[in-house]
Amino acid sequence: MIILDGKKVSLKILEEVKEKVAQIDRKPHLAVILVGNNPASKIYVNNKKKAAEAVGIKTTIIEFEEKISELELINKIEELNVDNNITGILVQLPLPQHINSKNIAAHINPKKDVDGFSPENVGRLAIGLEPYFYPATPQGVLMLLDEYGIELESANAVVIGRSNIVGKPMTQMLLKRNATVTSCHSFTKNLDRIIKTADVVISAVGKKIVRCKMGNKNSVIVDVGIYKDSNGQLTGDVDFDYVSDSVGFISPVPGGVGPMTIASLMYNASKIYC
Ligand code: NAP
């Protein structure tokens, strides 16, 4: 069994991004919008800023109070959309309840939408046009699988979870690679039976959902889930100890998809379209 070492692969990608940024005259400049005082969001935003600056991407964090209106936030985004100094815009989620995050995503210039959540980028992926940006987490998963030479064409891939930020784009991106994809969610029956048929399982749920031995010894499991267990330890969707002896490749939590997401986001933030 081989560990899909996201920490190691992410460092390699970050190094490549750093080299690319060093070679271009116009430096990327990422605007990160943070609304409210969610402590986890503050940590994520600061981590993104640190990672960006380590590869030469300038970052400006724009903070708003929790009570900002949706219109005020949209006005700020419209301003950033036409600001020639800004090459990428990221709105940290979750937003307060009174703001519709889908509406916000719809106002981000698709050519600056480094998260890939704007309707144009989502639609481009869905209809087989190249999006300007792919969502960071599924793109990071593919970067990890590619690094280990895992063949996706004709593979039976099972994606567990269908969120707009992970599961759905993951499914689309695997289809684009010509995998045969099964999309599972909370209404899926006989999940274990489906998992056992897979060559590649990608789980993005947020609870311990993959607990069965695999049917194929060469199969691959990527654990996107990350949350704290009852002892406060970071854990993922996969029962690693039970499952790992039945697979060919498996990603750990932490040290798997988490660092790949950051590297993938930096890869996006280094692209300049306007
Ligand atoms: P989400 O929006 O809560 O979506 C969870 C998905 O899991 C939903 O589609 C839900 O189905 C499905 N689900 C729930 N219970 C299920 C069950 N019993 N069987 C099958 N499917 C089930 O979560 P998310 O934002 O996609 O994130 C998922 C996990 O990935 C979380 O732990 C999150 O922290 C982690 N994550 C990690 C990274 C990273 O960089 N490592 C990035 C993003 C997210 P329904 O659609 O039917 O409700």
mmCIF file of C-alpha atoms and ligand atoms in Angstrom:
data_model
loop_
_atom_site.group_PDB
_atom_site.id
_atom_site.type_symbol
_atom_site.label_atom_id
_atom_site.label_comp_id
_atom_site.label_asym_id
_atom_site.label_seq_id
_atom_site.Cartn_x
_atom_site.Cartn_y
_atom_site.Cartn_z
ATOM 1 C CA MET A 1 0.000 0.000 0.000
ATOM 2 C CA ILE A 2 1.310 3.422 -0.989
ATOM 3 C CA ILE A 3 0.468 6.611 0.894
ATOM 4 C CA LEU A 4 -0.616 9.497 -1.337
ATOM 5 C CA ASP A 5 1.608 12.066 0.335
ATOM 6 C CA GLY A 6 -0.153 15.387 -0.157
ATOM 7 C CA LYS A 7 2.367 17.238 1.951
ATOM 8 C CA LYS A 8 5.265 16.213 -0.284
ATOM 9 C CA VAL A 9 3.434 16.734 -3.594
ATOM 10 C CA SER A 10 2.062 20.112 -2.489
ATOM 11 C CA LEU A 11 5.593 21.368 -1.765
ATOM 12 C CA LYS A 12 6.637 20.397 -5.271
ATOM 13 C CA ILE A 13 3.673 22.242 -6.797
ATOM 14 C CA LEU A 14 4.269 25.305 -4.648
ATOM 15 C CA GLU A 15 7.900 25.332 -5.774
ATOM 16 C CA GLU A 16 6.777 25.216 -9.429
ATOM 17 C CA VAL A 17 4.307 28.060 -8.822
ATOM 18 C CA LYS A 18 7.031 30.101 -7.115
ATOM 19 C CA GLU A 19 9.376 29.624 -10.087
ATOM 20 C CA LYS A 20 6.640 30.604 -12.539
ATOM 21 C CA VAL A 21 5.726 33.740 -10.561
ATOM 22 C CA ALA A 22 9.404 34.727 -10.283
ATOM 23 C CA GLN A 23 9.686 34.622 -14.074
ATOM 24 C CA ILE A 24 6.732 36.857 -14.909
ATOM 25 C CA ASP A 25 6.958 40.651 -14.894
ATOM 26 C CA ARG A 26 3.427 41.379 -13.763
ATOM 27 C CA LYS A 27 2.990 39.788 -10.343
ATOM 28 C CA PRO A 28 -0.356 38.219 -9.393
ATOM 29 C CA HIS A 29 -2.311 40.062 -6.710
ATOM 30 C CA LEU A 30 -5.022 38.207 -4.841
ATOM 31 C CA ALA A 31 -7.856 40.016 -3.041
ATOM 32 C CA VAL A 32 -9.317 37.932 -0.215
ATOM 33 C CA ILE A 33 -12.643 39.044 1.234
ATOM 34 C CA LEU A 34 -13.419 38.031 4.805
ATOM 35 C CA VAL A 35 -16.814 38.799 6.332
ATOM 36 C CA GLY A 36 -17.431 38.575 10.084
ATOM 37 C CA ASN A 37 -15.451 37.051 12.928
ATOM 38 C CA ASN A 38 -15.562 33.302 12.303
ATOM 39 C CA PRO A 39 -12.279 32.144 13.933
ATOM 40 C CA ALA A 40 -11.815 29.202 11.527
ATOM 41 C CA SER A 41 -12.294 31.513 8.529
ATOM 42 C CA LYS A 42 -9.690 33.910 9.924
ATOM 43 C CA ILE A 43 -7.203 31.053 10.220
ATOM 44 C CA TYR A 44 -7.942 29.853 6.668
ATOM 45 C CA VAL A 45 -7.546 33.365 5.269
ATOM 46 C CA ASN A 46 -4.256 33.925 7.084
ATOM 47 C CA ASN A 47 -2.971 30.542 5.894
ATOM 48 C CA LYS A 48 -3.868 31.443 2.316
ATOM 49 C CA LYS A 49 -2.100 34.788 2.658
ATOM 50 C CA LYS A 50 1.013 33.086 4.073
ATOM 51 C CA ALA A 51 1.039 30.472 1.312
ATOM 52 C CA ALA A 52 0.497 33.106 -1.380
ATOM 53 C CA GLU A 53 3.245 35.381 -0.152
ATOM 54 C CA ALA A 54 5.663 32.446 0.120
ATOM 55 C CA VAL A 55 5.311 31.937 -3.643
ATOM 56 C CA GLY A 56 5.453 35.634 -4.508
ATOM 57 C CA ILE A 57 1.710 36.292 -4.851
ATOM 58 C CA LYS A 58 0.740 39.594 -3.312
ATOM 59 C CA THR A 59 -2.346 39.330 -1.107
ATOM 60 C CA THR A 60 -4.725 41.950 0.222
ATOM 61 C CA ILE A 61 -7.223 40.880 2.852
ATOM 62 C CA ILE A 62 -10.391 42.973 2.835
ATOM 63 C CA GLU A 63 -12.391 42.584 6.036
ATOM 64 C CA PHE A 64 -16.034 43.467 6.551
ATOM 65 C CA GLU A 65 -18.249 43.371 9.600
ATOM 66 C CA GLU A 66 -20.794 40.553 9.869
ATOM 67 C CA LYS A 67 -23.658 42.975 9.212
ATOM 68 C CA ILE A 68 -22.478 44.123 5.753
ATOM 69 C CA SER A 69 -25.339 43.902 3.251
ATOM 70 C CA GLU A 70 -25.256 41.682 0.176
ATOM 71 C CA LEU A 71 -25.396 44.775 -2.033
ATOM 72 C CA GLU A 72 -22.411 46.396 -0.319
ATOM 73 C CA LEU A 73 -20.415 43.203 -0.752
ATOM 74 C CA ILE A 74 -21.401 42.994 -4.425
ATOM 75 C CA ASN A 75 -20.357 46.629 -4.914
ATOM 76 C CA LYS A 76 -16.920 45.830 -3.512
ATOM 77 C CA ILE A 77 -16.595 42.816 -5.799
ATOM 78 C CA GLU A 78 -17.601 44.908 -8.828
ATOM 79 C CA GLU A 79 -14.891 47.376 -7.865
ATOM 80 C CA LEU A 80 -12.277 44.600 -7.646
ATOM 81 C CA ASN A 81 -13.492 43.127 -10.947
ATOM 82 C CA VAL A 82 -12.327 46.228 -12.810
ATOM 83 C CA ASP A 83 -9.277 47.012 -10.661
ATOM 84 C CA ASN A 84 -6.240 46.401 -12.873
ATOM 85 C CA ASN A 85 -4.045 45.825 -9.827
ATOM 86 C CA ILE A 86 -6.095 42.798 -8.760
ATOM 87 C CA THR A 87 -5.701 39.556 -10.711
ATOM 88 C CA GLY A 88 -7.660 37.199 -8.440
ATOM 89 C CA ILE A 89 -10.649 37.472 -6.087
ATOM 90 C CA LEU A 90 -11.550 35.030 -3.370
ATOM 91 C CA VAL A 91 -14.505 35.318 -0.970
ATOM 92 C CA GLN A 92 -13.956 33.218 2.139
ATOM 93 C CA LEU A 93 -16.908 30.929 2.918
ATOM 94 C CA PRO A 94 -19.133 30.544 4.836
ATOM 95 C CA LEU A 95 -20.790 33.941 4.544
ATOM 96 C CA PRO A 96 -23.340 35.149 7.122
ATOM 97 C CA GLN A 97 -26.844 33.759 6.653
ATOM 98 C CA HIS A 98 -28.296 36.990 5.224
ATOM 99 C CA ILE A 99 -25.887 36.847 2.267
ATOM 100 C CA ASN A 100 -26.484 34.413 -0.587
ATOM 101 C CA SER A 101 -23.070 32.977 -1.428
ATOM 102 C CA LYS A 102 -24.237 31.776 -4.867
ATOM 103 C CA ASN A 103 -25.290 35.331 -5.700
ATOM 104 C CA ILE A 104 -21.908 36.588 -4.566
ATOM 105 C CA ALA A 105 -20.079 34.017 -6.708
ATOM 106 C CA ALA A 106 -22.185 35.137 -9.672
ATOM 107 C CA HIS A 107 -20.757 38.658 -9.415
ATOM 108 C CA ILE A 108 -17.081 37.674 -9.452
ATOM 109 C CA ASN A 109 -15.386 38.227 -12.796
ATOM 110 C CA PRO A 110 -14.868 34.624 -14.060
ATOM 111 C CA LYS A 111 -11.359 35.590 -15.163
ATOM 112 C CA LYS A 112 -10.490 36.527 -11.558
ATOM 113 C CA ASP A 113 -12.546 33.789 -9.869
ATOM 114 C CA VAL A 114 -9.647 31.759 -8.415
ATOM 115 C CA ASP A 115 -12.055 29.474 -6.518
ATOM 116 C CA GLY A 116 -13.824 28.501 -9.741
ATOM 117 C CA PHE A 117 -17.283 28.890 -8.150
ATOM 118 C CA SER A 118 -18.762 31.508 -10.504
ATOM 119 C CA PRO A 119 -21.597 30.268 -12.740
ATOM 120 C CA GLU A 120 -19.481 30.829 -15.850
ATOM 121 C CA ASN A 121 -16.619 28.654 -14.614
ATOM 122 C CA VAL A 122 -19.006 25.994 -13.267
ATOM 123 C CA GLY A 123 -20.952 26.066 -16.558
ATOM 124 C CA ARG A 124 -17.821 25.869 -18.670
ATOM 125 C CA LEU A 125 -16.774 22.735 -16.798
ATOM 126 C CA ALA A 126 -20.265 21.246 -17.159
ATOM 127 C CA ILE A 127 -20.496 21.764 -20.930
ATOM 128 C CA GLY A 128 -16.928 20.770 -21.717
ATOM 129 C CA LEU A 129 -15.397 24.217 -22.257
ATOM 130 C CA GLU A 130 -12.154 24.939 -20.420
ATOM 131 C CA PRO A 131 -12.978 26.964 -17.259
ATOM 132 C CA TYR A 132 -10.632 29.820 -16.381
ATOM 133 C CA PHE A 133 -10.204 28.192 -12.970
ATOM 134 C CA TYR A 134 -11.057 24.744 -11.607
ATOM 135 C CA PRO A 135 -12.177 24.534 -7.962
ATOM 136 C CA ALA A 136 -9.082 24.087 -5.803
ATOM 137 C CA THR A 137 -9.939 20.916 -3.881
ATOM 138 C CA PRO A 138 -10.937 18.618 -6.774
ATOM 139 C CA GLN A 139 -8.103 20.046 -8.864
ATOM 140 C CA GLY A 140 -5.743 19.269 -5.961
ATOM 141 C CA VAL A 141 -7.065 15.694 -5.833
ATOM 142 C CA LEU A 142 -6.305 15.231 -9.538
ATOM 143 C CA MET A 143 -2.846 16.761 -9.131
ATOM 144 C CA LEU A 144 -2.166 14.230 -6.364
ATOM 145 C CA LEU A 145 -3.411 11.269 -8.413
ATOM 146 C CA ASP A 146 -1.439 12.434 -11.460
ATOM 147 C CA GLU A 147 1.750 12.682 -9.434
ATOM 148 C CA TYR A 148 1.411 8.999 -8.522
ATOM 149 C CA GLY A 149 0.643 8.051 -12.130
ATOM 150 C CA ILE A 150 -2.856 6.800 -11.339
ATOM 151 C CA GLU A 151 -4.762 6.112 -14.538
ATOM 152 C CA LEU A 152 -8.260 7.567 -14.547
ATOM 153 C CA GLU A 153 -9.349 6.810 -18.096
ATOM 154 C CA SER A 154 -11.944 3.994 -17.990
ATOM 155 C CA ALA A 155 -11.505 3.663 -14.202
ATOM 156 C CA ASN A 156 -14.607 3.030 -12.094
ATOM 157 C CA ALA A 157 -14.603 6.115 -9.886
ATOM 158 C CA VAL A 158 -16.943 6.604 -6.947
ATOM 159 C CA VAL A 159 -17.366 10.137 -5.595
ATOM 160 C CA ILE A 160 -19.087 10.345 -2.215
ATOM 161 C CA GLY A 161 -20.614 13.793 -1.617
ATOM 162 C CA ARG A 162 -22.151 16.172 -4.145
ATOM 163 C CA SER A 163 -21.433 19.643 -2.770
ATOM 164 C CA ASN A 164 -20.819 22.502 -5.172
ATOM 165 C CA ILE A 165 -17.286 22.992 -3.884
ATOM 166 C CA VAL A 166 -16.028 19.394 -3.902
ATOM 167 C CA GLY A 167 -18.283 16.494 -4.905
ATOM 168 C CA LYS A 168 -19.997 17.910 -8.001
ATOM 169 C CA PRO A 169 -16.919 19.452 -9.641
ATOM 170 C CA MET A 170 -14.951 16.295 -8.742
ATOM 171 C CA THR A 171 -17.527 14.205 -10.592
ATOM 172 C CA GLN A 172 -17.379 16.515 -13.622
ATOM 173 C CA MET A 173 -13.591 16.558 -13.647
ATOM 174 C CA LEU A 174 -13.394 12.764 -13.500
ATOM 175 C CA LEU A 175 -15.876 12.527 -16.376
ATOM 176 C CA LYS A 176 -13.620 14.886 -18.323
ATOM 177 C CA ARG A 177 -10.808 12.374 -17.710
ATOM 178 C CA ASN A 178 -13.035 9.620 -19.159
ATOM 179 C CA ALA A 179 -13.582 7.794 -15.881
ATOM 180 C CA THR A 180 -16.903 6.017 -15.319
ATOM 181 C CA VAL A 181 -18.257 7.978 -12.382
ATOM 182 C CA THR A 182 -20.813 7.089 -9.727
ATOM 183 C CA SER A 183 -21.961 10.062 -7.653
ATOM 184 C CA CYS A 184 -23.110 9.094 -4.138
ATOM 185 C CA HIS A 185 -24.898 11.229 -1.542
ATOM 186 C CA SER A 186 -27.038 10.951 1.549
ATOM 187 C CA PHE A 187 -29.843 9.207 -0.371
ATOM 188 C CA THR A 188 -27.562 6.559 -1.877
ATOM 189 C CA LYS A 189 -28.485 2.973 -0.976
ATOM 190 C CA ASN A 190 -25.935 0.188 -0.424
ATOM 191 C CA LEU A 191 -22.958 2.539 -0.307
ATOM 192 C CA ASP A 192 -20.534 -0.208 0.789
ATOM 193 C CA ARG A 193 -21.493 -2.341 -2.203
ATOM 194 C CA ILE A 194 -20.806 0.576 -4.552
ATOM 195 C CA ILE A 195 -17.496 1.396 -2.832
ATOM 196 C CA LYS A 196 -16.301 -2.206 -3.220
ATOM 197 C CA THR A 197 -16.761 -2.028 -7.023
ATOM 198 C CA ALA A 198 -14.536 1.048 -7.352
ATOM 199 C CA ASP A 199 -11.060 1.471 -8.763
ATOM 200 C CA VAL A 200 -10.955 4.979 -7.281
ATOM 201 C CA VAL A 201 -12.969 6.279 -4.315
ATOM 202 C CA ILE A 202 -13.025 9.982 -3.482
ATOM 203 C CA SER A 203 -14.881 10.730 -0.289
ATOM 204 C CA ALA A 204 -15.986 14.271 0.609
ATOM 205 C CA VAL A 205 -18.616 13.946 3.324
ATOM 206 C CA GLY A 206 -17.342 15.022 6.747
ATOM 207 C CA LYS A 207 -18.057 11.816 8.668
ATOM 208 C CA LYS A 208 -16.667 8.274 8.894
ATOM 209 C CA ILE A 209 -18.337 6.792 5.847
ATOM 210 C CA VAL A 210 -15.738 4.510 4.223
ATOM 211 C CA ARG A 211 -15.458 1.521 6.539
ATOM 212 C CA CYS A 212 -15.387 -1.478 4.213
ATOM 213 C CA LYS A 213 -12.522 -3.447 2.666
ATOM 214 C CA MET A 214 -12.093 -2.770 -1.040
ATOM 215 C CA GLY A 215 -12.866 -5.372 -3.716
ATOM 216 C CA ASN A 216 -9.860 -4.398 -5.845
ATOM 217 C CA LYS A 217 -6.393 -4.641 -4.212
ATOM 218 C CA ASN A 218 -5.038 -1.948 -6.578
ATOM 219 C CA SER A 219 -7.809 0.497 -5.752
ATOM 220 C CA VAL A 220 -7.205 4.087 -4.728
ATOM 221 C CA ILE A 221 -8.865 5.964 -1.879
ATOM 222 C CA VAL A 222 -8.686 9.721 -1.553
ATOM 223 C CA ASP A 223 -10.050 11.122 1.686
ATOM 224 C CA VAL A 224 -11.175 14.725 1.292
ATOM 225 C CA GLY A 225 -13.100 14.824 4.579
ATOM 226 C CA ILE A 226 -11.538 16.662 7.462
ATOM 227 C CA TYR A 227 -13.114 17.320 10.850
ATOM 228 C CA LYS A 228 -12.419 16.860 14.553
ATOM 229 C CA ASP A 229 -13.445 13.589 16.205
ATOM 230 C CA SER A 230 -14.873 13.329 19.722
ATOM 231 C CA ASN A 231 -11.306 13.553 21.135
ATOM 232 C CA GLY A 232 -10.604 16.736 19.211
ATOM 233 C CA GLN A 233 -8.275 14.931 16.766
ATOM 234 C CA LEU A 234 -8.353 15.808 13.072
ATOM 235 C CA THR A 235 -9.755 12.900 11.111
ATOM 236 C CA GLY A 236 -11.250 12.052 7.719
ATOM 237 C CA ASP A 237 -14.065 10.024 6.138
ATOM 238 C CA VAL A 238 -12.077 6.810 5.831
ATOM 239 C CA ASP A 239 -11.411 4.255 8.572
ATOM 240 C CA PHE A 240 -7.761 4.274 7.588
ATOM 241 C CA ASP A 241 -6.559 1.405 9.818
ATOM 242 C CA TYR A 242 -9.311 -0.975 8.734
ATOM 243 C CA VAL A 243 -9.366 -0.103 5.032
ATOM 244 C CA SER A 244 -5.700 0.535 4.189
ATOM 245 C CA ASP A 245 -4.578 -3.124 3.829
ATOM 246 C CA SER A 246 -7.177 -3.656 1.079
ATOM 247 C CA VAL A 247 -6.029 -0.845 -1.236
ATOM 248 C CA GLY A 248 -3.125 0.072 -3.491
ATOM 249 C CA PHE A 249 -3.046 3.795 -2.664
ATOM 250 C CA ILE A 250 -4.600 5.837 0.124
ATOM 251 C CA SER A 251 -4.398 9.473 1.231
ATOM 252 C CA PRO A 252 -4.006 10.256 4.927
ATOM 253 C CA VAL A 253 -5.774 12.900 7.020
ATOM 254 C CA PRO A 254 -4.054 15.176 7.811
ATOM 255 C CA GLY A 255 -1.307 15.384 5.164
ATOM 256 C CA GLY A 256 -3.364 14.362 2.132
ATOM 257 C CA VAL A 257 -5.871 16.562 0.349
ATOM 258 C CA GLY A 258 -5.574 19.520 2.779
ATOM 259 C CA PRO A 259 -2.111 20.702 1.642
ATOM 260 C CA MET A 260 -3.013 19.852 -1.976
ATOM 261 C CA THR A 261 -5.969 22.262 -1.799
ATOM 262 C CA ILE A 262 -3.692 25.124 -0.765
ATOM 263 C CA ALA A 263 -1.142 24.298 -3.478
ATOM 264 C CA SER A 264 -3.909 24.031 -6.067
ATOM 265 C CA LEU A 265 -5.325 27.382 -4.990
ATOM 266 C CA MET A 266 -1.891 28.968 -5.339
ATOM 267 C CA TYR A 267 -1.609 27.433 -8.793
ATOM 268 C CA ASN A 268 -4.900 29.162 -9.638
ATOM 269 C CA ALA A 269 -3.891 32.441 -8.016
ATOM 270 C CA SER A 270 -0.714 32.538 -10.118
ATOM 271 C CA LYS A 271 -2.746 32.653 -13.355
ATOM 272 C CA ILE A 272 -3.359 36.095 -14.810
ATOM 273 C CA TYR A 273 -6.116 36.643 -17.367
ATOM 274 C CA CYS A 274 -6.823 40.321 -16.815
HETATM 275 P P1 NAP B 1 -21.028 19.375 2.443
HETATM 276 O O1 NAP B 1 -21.377 20.557 1.633
HETATM 277 O O2 NAP B 1 -21.558 19.244 3.835
HETATM 278 O O3 NAP B 1 -21.427 18.069 1.620
HETATM 279 C C1 NAP B 1 -21.375 16.808 2.185
HETATM 280 C C2 NAP B 1 -21.898 15.808 1.200
HETATM 281 O O4 NAP B 1 -21.867 14.535 1.825
HETATM 282 C C3 NAP B 1 -23.324 16.068 0.725
HETATM 283 O O5 NAP B 1 -23.390 15.966 -0.684
HETATM 284 C C4 NAP B 1 -24.129 14.958 1.403
HETATM 285 O O6 NAP B 1 -25.219 14.462 0.649
HETATM 286 C C5 NAP B 1 -23.086 13.863 1.527
HETATM 287 N N1 NAP B 1 -23.435 12.925 2.587
HETATM 288 C C6 NAP B 1 -23.823 13.181 3.853
HETATM 289 N N2 NAP B 1 -24.100 12.052 4.517
HETATM 290 C C7 NAP B 1 -23.884 11.049 3.646
HETATM 291 C C8 NAP B 1 -24.012 9.640 3.725
HETATM 292 N N3 NAP B 1 -24.420 9.040 4.846
HETATM 293 N N4 NAP B 1 -23.701 8.893 2.643
HETATM 294 C C9 NAP B 1 -23.283 9.496 1.490
HETATM 295 N N5 NAP B 1 -23.143 10.827 1.352
HETATM 296 C C10 NAP B 1 -23.437 11.596 2.417
HETATM 297 O O7 NAP B 1 -19.458 19.225 2.605
HETATM 298 P P2 NAP B 1 -18.221 19.685 1.672
HETATM 299 O O8 NAP B 1 -18.052 21.149 1.787
HETATM 300 O O9 NAP B 1 -18.301 19.046 0.343
HETATM 301 O O10 NAP B 1 -17.036 18.995 2.501
HETATM 302 C C11 NAP B 1 -17.008 17.617 2.755
HETATM 303 C C12 NAP B 1 -15.851 17.282 3.679
HETATM 304 O O11 NAP B 1 -14.648 17.651 3.010
HETATM 305 C C13 NAP B 1 -15.830 18.048 4.998
HETATM 306 O O12 NAP B 1 -15.252 17.244 5.986
HETATM 307 C C14 NAP B 1 -14.931 19.236 4.696
HETATM 308 O O13 NAP B 1 -14.309 19.745 5.876
HETATM 309 C C15 NAP B 1 -13.915 18.565 3.802
HETATM 310 N N6 NAP B 1 -13.204 19.475 2.915
HETATM 311 C C16 NAP B 1 -11.862 19.362 2.908
HETATM 312 C C17 NAP B 1 -11.137 20.159 2.086
HETATM 313 C C18 NAP B 1 -9.661 19.999 2.090
HETATM 314 O O14 NAP B 1 -8.964 20.841 1.562
HETATM 315 N N7 NAP B 1 -9.140 18.904 2.656
HETATM 316 C C19 NAP B 1 -11.753 21.086 1.248
HETATM 317 C C20 NAP B 1 -13.149 21.157 1.248
HETATM 318 C C21 NAP B 1 -13.870 20.343 2.095
HETATM 319 P P3 NAP B 1 -26.528 15.359 0.293
HETATM 320 O O15 NAP B 1 -26.097 16.224 -0.863
HETATM 321 O O16 NAP B 1 -27.542 14.364 -0.072
HETATM 322 O O17 NAP B 1 -26.845 16.155 1.512
#
